[in-house]
CSV table of C-alpha atoms and ligand atoms in Angstrom, one decimal:
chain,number,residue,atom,x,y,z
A,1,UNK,CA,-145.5,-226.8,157.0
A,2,UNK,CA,-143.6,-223.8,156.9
A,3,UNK,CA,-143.5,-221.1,154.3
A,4,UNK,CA,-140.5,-221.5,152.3
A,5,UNK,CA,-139.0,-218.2,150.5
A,6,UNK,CA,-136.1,-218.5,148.4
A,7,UNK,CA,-132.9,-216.2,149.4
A,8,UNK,CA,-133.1,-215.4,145.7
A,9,UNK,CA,-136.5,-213.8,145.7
A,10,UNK,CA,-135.3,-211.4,148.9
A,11,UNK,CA,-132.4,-210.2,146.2
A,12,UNK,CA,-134.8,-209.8,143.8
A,13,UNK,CA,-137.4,-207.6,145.3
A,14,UNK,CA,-134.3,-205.8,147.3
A,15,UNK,CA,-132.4,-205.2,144.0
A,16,UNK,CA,-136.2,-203.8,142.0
A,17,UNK,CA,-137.0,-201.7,145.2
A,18,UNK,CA,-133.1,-199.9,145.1
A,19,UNK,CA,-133.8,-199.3,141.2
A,20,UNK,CA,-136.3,-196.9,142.6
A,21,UNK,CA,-136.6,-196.0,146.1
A,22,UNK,CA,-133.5,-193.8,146.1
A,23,UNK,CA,-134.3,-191.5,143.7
A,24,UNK,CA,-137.8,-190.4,145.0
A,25,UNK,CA,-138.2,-188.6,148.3
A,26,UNK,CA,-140.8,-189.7,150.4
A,27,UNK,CA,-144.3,-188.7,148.9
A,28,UNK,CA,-145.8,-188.1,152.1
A,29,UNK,CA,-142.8,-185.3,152.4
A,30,UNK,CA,-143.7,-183.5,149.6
A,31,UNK,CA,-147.1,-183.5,150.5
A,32,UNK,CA,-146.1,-181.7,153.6
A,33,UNK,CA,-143.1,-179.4,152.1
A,34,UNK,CA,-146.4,-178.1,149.7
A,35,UNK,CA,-148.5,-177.7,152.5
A,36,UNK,CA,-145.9,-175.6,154.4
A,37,UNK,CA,-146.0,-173.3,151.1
A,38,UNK,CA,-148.9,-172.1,152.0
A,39,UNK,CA,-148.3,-171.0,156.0
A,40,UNK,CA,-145.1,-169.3,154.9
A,41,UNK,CA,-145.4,-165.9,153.8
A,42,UNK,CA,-141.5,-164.9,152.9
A,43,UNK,CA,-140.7,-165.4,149.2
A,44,UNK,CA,-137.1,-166.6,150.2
A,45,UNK,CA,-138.8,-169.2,152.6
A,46,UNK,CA,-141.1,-170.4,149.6
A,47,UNK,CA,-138.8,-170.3,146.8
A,48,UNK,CA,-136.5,-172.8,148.8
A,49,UNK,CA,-139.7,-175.3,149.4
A,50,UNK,CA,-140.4,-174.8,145.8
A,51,UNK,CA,-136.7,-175.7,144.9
A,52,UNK,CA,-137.1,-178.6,147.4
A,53,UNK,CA,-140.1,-179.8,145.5
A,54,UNK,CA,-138.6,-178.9,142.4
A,55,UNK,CA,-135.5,-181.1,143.1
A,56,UNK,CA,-137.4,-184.2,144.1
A,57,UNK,CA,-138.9,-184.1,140.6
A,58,UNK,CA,-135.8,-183.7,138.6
A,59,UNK,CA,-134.5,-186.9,141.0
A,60,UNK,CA,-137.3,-188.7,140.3
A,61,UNK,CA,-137.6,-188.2,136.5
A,62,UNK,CA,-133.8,-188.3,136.0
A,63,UNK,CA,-133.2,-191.0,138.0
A,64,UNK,CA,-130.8,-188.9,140.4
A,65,UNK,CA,-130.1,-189.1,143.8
A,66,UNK,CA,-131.5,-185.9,145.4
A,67,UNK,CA,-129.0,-185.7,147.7
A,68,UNK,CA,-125.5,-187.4,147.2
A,69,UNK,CA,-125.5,-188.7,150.7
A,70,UNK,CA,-127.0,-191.5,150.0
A,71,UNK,CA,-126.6,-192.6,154.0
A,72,UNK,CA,-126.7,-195.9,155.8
A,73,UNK,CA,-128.4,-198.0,154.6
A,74,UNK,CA,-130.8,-199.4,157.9
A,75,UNK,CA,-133.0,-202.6,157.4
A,76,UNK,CA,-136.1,-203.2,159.6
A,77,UNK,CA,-137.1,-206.7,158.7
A,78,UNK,CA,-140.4,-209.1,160.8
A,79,UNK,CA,-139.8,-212.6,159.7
A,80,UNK,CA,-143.2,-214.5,160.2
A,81,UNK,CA,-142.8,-217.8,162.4
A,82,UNK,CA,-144.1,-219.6,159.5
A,83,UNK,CA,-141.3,-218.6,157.3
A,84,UNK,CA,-138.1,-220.5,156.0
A,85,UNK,CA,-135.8,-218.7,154.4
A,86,UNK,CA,-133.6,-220.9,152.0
A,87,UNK,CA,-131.0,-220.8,150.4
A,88,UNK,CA,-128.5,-218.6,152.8
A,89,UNK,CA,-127.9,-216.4,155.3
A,90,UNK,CA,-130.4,-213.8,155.5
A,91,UNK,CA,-127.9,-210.7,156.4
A,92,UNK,CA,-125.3,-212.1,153.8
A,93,UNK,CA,-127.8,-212.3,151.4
A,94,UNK,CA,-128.6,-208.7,151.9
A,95,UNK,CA,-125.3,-207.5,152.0
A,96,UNK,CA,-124.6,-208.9,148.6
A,97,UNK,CA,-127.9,-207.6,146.9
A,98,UNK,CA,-126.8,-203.9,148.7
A,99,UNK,CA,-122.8,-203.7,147.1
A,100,UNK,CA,-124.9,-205.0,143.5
A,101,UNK,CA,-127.5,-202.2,143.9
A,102,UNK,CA,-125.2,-199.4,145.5
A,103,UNK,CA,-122.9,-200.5,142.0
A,104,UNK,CA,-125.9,-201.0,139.8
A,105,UNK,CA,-127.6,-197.4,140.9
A,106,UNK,CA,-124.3,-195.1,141.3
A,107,UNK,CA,-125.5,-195.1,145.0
A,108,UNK,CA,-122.1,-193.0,146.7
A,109,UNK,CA,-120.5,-195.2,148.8
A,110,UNK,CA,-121.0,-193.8,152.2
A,111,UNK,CA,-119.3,-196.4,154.8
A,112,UNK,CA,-116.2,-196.7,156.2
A,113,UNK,CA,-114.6,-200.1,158.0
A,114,UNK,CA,-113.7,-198.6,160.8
A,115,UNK,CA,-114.1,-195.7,162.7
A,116,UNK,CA,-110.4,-195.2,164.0
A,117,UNK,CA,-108.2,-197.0,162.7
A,118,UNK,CA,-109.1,-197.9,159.0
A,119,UNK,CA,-111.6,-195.1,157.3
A,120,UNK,CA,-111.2,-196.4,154.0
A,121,UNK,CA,-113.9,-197.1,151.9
A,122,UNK,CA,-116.0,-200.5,151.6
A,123,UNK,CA,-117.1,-199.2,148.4
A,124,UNK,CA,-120.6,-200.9,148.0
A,125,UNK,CA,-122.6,-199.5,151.2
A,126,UNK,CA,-122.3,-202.4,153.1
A,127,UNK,CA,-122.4,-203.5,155.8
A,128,UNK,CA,-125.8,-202.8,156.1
A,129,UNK,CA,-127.4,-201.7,159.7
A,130,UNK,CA,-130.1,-204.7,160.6
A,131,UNK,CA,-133.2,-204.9,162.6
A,132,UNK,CA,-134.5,-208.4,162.8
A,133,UNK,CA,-137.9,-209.0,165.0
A,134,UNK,CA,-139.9,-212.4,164.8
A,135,UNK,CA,-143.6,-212.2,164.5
A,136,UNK,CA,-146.9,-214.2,164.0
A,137,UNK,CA,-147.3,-215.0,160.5
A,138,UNK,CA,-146.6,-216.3,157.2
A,139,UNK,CA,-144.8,-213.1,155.8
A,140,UNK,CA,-141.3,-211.8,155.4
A,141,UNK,CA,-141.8,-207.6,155.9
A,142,UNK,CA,-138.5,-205.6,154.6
A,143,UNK,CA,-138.6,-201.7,155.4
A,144,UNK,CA,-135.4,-199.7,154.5
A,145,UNK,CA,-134.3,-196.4,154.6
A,146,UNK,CA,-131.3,-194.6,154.3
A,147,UNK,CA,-129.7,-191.6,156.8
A,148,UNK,CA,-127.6,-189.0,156.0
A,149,UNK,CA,-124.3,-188.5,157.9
A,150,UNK,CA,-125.4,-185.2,158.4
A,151,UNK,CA,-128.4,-185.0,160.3
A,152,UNK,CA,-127.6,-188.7,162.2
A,153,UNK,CA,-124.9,-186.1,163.3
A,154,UNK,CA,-127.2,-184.1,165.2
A,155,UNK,CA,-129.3,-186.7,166.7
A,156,UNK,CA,-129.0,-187.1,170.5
A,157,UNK,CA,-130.0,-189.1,173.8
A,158,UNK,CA,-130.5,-188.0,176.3
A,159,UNK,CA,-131.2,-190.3,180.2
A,160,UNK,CA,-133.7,-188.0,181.9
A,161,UNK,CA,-134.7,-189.4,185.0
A,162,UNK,CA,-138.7,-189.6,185.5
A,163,UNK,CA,-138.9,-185.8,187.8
A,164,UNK,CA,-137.9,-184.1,184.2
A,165,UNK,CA,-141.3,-184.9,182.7
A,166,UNK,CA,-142.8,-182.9,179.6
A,167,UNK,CA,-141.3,-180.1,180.0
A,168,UNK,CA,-137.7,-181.0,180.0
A,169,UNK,CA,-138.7,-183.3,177.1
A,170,UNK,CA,-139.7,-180.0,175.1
A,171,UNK,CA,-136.6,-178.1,176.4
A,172,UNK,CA,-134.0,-181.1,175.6
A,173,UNK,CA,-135.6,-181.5,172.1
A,174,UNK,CA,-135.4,-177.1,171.3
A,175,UNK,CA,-131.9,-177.7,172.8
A,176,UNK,CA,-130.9,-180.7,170.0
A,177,UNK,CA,-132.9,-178.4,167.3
A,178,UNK,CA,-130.9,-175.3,167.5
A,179,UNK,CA,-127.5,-177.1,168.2
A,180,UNK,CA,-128.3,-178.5,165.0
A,181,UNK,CA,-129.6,-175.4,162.7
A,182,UNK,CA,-129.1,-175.8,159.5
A,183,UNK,CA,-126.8,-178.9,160.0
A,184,UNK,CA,-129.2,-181.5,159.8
A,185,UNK,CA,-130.9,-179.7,156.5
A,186,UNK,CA,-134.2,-178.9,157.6
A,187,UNK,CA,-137.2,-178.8,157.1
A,188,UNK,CA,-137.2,-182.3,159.3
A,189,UNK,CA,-138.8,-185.3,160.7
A,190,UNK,CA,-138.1,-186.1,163.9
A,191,UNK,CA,-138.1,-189.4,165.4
A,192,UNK,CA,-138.7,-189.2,169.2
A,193,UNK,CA,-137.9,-192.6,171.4
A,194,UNK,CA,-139.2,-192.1,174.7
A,195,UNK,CA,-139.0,-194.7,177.6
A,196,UNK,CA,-137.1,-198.5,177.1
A,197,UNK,CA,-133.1,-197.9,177.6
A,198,UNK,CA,-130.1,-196.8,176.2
A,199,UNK,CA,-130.4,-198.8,173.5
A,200,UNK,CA,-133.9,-199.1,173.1
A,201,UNK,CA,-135.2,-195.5,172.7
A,202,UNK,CA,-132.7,-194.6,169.9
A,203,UNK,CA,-134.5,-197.8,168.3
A,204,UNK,CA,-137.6,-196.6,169.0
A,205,UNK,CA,-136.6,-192.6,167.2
A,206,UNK,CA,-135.1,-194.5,164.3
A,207,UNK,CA,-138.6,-196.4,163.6
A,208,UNK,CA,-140.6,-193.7,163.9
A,209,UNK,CA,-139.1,-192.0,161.4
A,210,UNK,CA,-140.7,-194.4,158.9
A,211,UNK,CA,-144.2,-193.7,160.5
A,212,UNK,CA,-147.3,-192.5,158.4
A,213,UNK,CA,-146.3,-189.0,158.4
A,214,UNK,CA,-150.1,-188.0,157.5
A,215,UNK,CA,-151.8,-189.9,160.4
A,216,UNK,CA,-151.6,-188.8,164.4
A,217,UNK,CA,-150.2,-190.9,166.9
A,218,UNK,CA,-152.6,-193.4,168.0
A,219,UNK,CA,-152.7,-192.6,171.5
A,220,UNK,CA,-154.9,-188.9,172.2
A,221,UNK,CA,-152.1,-187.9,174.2
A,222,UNK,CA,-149.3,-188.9,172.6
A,223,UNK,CA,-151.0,-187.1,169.0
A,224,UNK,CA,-151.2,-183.9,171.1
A,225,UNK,CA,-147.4,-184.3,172.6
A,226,UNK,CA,-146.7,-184.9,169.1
A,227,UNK,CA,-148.6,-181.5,168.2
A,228,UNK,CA,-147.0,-179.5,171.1
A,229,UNK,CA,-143.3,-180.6,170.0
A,230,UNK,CA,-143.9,-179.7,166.4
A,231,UNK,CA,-145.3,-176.2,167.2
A,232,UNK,CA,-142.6,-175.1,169.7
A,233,UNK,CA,-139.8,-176.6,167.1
A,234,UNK,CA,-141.4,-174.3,164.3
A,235,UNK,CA,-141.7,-171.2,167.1
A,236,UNK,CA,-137.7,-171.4,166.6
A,237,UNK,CA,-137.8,-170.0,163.6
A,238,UNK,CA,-134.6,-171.8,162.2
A,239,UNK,CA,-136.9,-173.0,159.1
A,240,UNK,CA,-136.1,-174.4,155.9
A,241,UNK,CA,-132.0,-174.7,155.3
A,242,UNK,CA,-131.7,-172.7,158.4
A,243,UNK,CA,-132.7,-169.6,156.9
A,244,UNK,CA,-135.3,-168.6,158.6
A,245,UNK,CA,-139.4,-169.4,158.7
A,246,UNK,CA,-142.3,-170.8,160.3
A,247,UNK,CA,-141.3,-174.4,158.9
A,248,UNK,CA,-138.5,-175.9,160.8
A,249,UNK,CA,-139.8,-179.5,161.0
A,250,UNK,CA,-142.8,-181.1,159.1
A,251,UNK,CA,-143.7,-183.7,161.5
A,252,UNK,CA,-143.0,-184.9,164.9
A,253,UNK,CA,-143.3,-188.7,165.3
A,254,UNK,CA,-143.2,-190.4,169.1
A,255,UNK,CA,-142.6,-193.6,169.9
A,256,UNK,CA,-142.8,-194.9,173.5
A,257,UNK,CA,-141.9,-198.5,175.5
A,258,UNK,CA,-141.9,-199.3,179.4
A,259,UNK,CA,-138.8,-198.3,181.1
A,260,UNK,CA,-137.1,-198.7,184.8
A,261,UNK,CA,-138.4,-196.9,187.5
A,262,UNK,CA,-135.8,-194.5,187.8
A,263,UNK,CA,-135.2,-194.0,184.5
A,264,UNK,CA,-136.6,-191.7,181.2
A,265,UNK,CA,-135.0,-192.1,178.4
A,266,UNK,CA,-135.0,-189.8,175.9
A,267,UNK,CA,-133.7,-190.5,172.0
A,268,UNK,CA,-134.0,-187.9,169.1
A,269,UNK,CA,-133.6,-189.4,165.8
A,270,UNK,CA,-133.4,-185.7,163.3
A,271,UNK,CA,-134.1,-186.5,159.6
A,272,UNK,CA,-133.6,-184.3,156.9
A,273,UNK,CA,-136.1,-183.7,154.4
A,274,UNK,CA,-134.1,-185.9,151.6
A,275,UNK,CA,-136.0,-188.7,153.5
A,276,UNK,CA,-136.6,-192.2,151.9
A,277,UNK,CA,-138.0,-195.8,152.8
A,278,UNK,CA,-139.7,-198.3,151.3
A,279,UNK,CA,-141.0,-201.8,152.5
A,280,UNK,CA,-141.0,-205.1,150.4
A,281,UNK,CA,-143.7,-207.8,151.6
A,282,UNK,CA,-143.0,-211.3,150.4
B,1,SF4,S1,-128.6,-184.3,156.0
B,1,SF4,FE1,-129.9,-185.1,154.3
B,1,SF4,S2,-130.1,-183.5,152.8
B,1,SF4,FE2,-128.4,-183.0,154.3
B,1,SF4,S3,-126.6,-183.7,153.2
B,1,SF4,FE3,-127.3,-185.3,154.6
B,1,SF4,S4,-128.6,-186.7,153.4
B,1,SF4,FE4,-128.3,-184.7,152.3
């Protein structure tokens, strides 16, 4: 018997999780924007941490965006193979529940129809960007989170063929950094896809972003890669805003697949420190 769950409930738990979500930065970020406080030793650096820190808590308790992009809107969703979902189409369903909340919550509207030929407005946030993976279970597993035009600007892949190795990982990754200064409003997370394809690796950046930002990579050597990146991005010195300091990123998140012989594809997914998600299990 499968597991039936009503196309109502999904709008329900979408439409409580976007009464909240939005407004609160990650935690996990703060946690590391406090523990950069303490390596950086110019007042300017701290004070704008502090105002970071300061401006997630007036978003939170006021129930204001902290940033007024309020970005695309990008849905990572694991149906269970036990599940039934009744009572519509899953993506309509989420569409509808995304115009209601971007309306609901003063969300700016942040999408276009089209990027040539008609950039008008479609005023609710939709469409919204879906990931839809089947897997074992009973469960239906909704993560969102939203990207800013800004630093999806400066993200960047890049087809390095397998000779390139480390190294020009490292250089390619400084390279996207510094094009992007203060463009992608750092202090960042970056999402790092390495291997699958062209479309795969920017998949894989995007996901990482929503990684446990307090736990290493699983994998010894990945968690030192991880380590290695993160040190030589903060050796820039671009730090927070782009004004300088030792804290240009917070974290450094890899995510890897099996890829073509001839092939190394490399995705960097920049996130700016306005960074949000949530997940909704049902
Ligand atoms: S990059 Fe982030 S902090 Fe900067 S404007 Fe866009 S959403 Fe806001």
């Amino acid at each position: 018997m499968p597991r039936i769950i009503q196309s109502t409930q999904i709008e329900q738990a979408i439409l409580q999780a976007y009464h909240t979500f939005p407004f609160q930065i990650y935690p996990q970020v703060l946690r590391l924007v406090s523990d950069a406080m303490e390596t950086e030793t110019e007042a300017r650096t701290i004070s704008i941490l502090q105002s970071i820190l300061d401006n997630a808590q007036i978003a939170r308790d006021e129930k204001m965006v902290p940033c007024q992009d309020t970005g695309t809107q990008i849905f990572f969703i694991e149906i269970g193979r036990e599940v039934l979902i009744e009572g519509g189409n899953l993506e309509q369903c989420i569409n509808h529940t995304l115009s209601q909340a971007s309306q609901e919550n003063f969300l700016r509207a942040s999408i276009v129809h089209d990027p040539l030929f008609d950039r008008t407005n479609t005023g609710d946030n939709t469409p919204a960007v879906f990931h839809v993976k089947q897997v074992d279970g009973d469960r239906l597993r909704i993560r969102i989170t939203q990207k800013g035009g800004g630093a999806e600007n400066m993200s960047r892949l890049i087809m390095l063929t397998p000779a390139s190795g480390i190294d020009q990982i490292e250089e390619q990754l400084l390279r996207v950094v510094r094009e992007a200064g203060s463009k992608a409003c750092p202090p960042l997370i970056i999402g790092i896809g390495i291997g699958g394809n062209f479309e795969i690796a920017p998949l894989l950046a995007k996901e990482a972003l929503i990684g446990d930002l307090l736990m290493p990579n699983p994998q010894p050597e990945y968690a030192a890669l991880e380590q290695r990146l993160l040190q030589a991005v903060n050796e820039t010195g671009i730090g927070p805003m782009g004004l300088g300091g030792k804290t240009t990123a917070l974290r450094v998140l890899i995510r890897t697949a099996p890829c073509h012989i001839a092939s190394l594809p490399l995705a960097i997914n920049l996130q700016c420190h306005s960074h949000k998600h949530t997940e909704i299990v049902l």
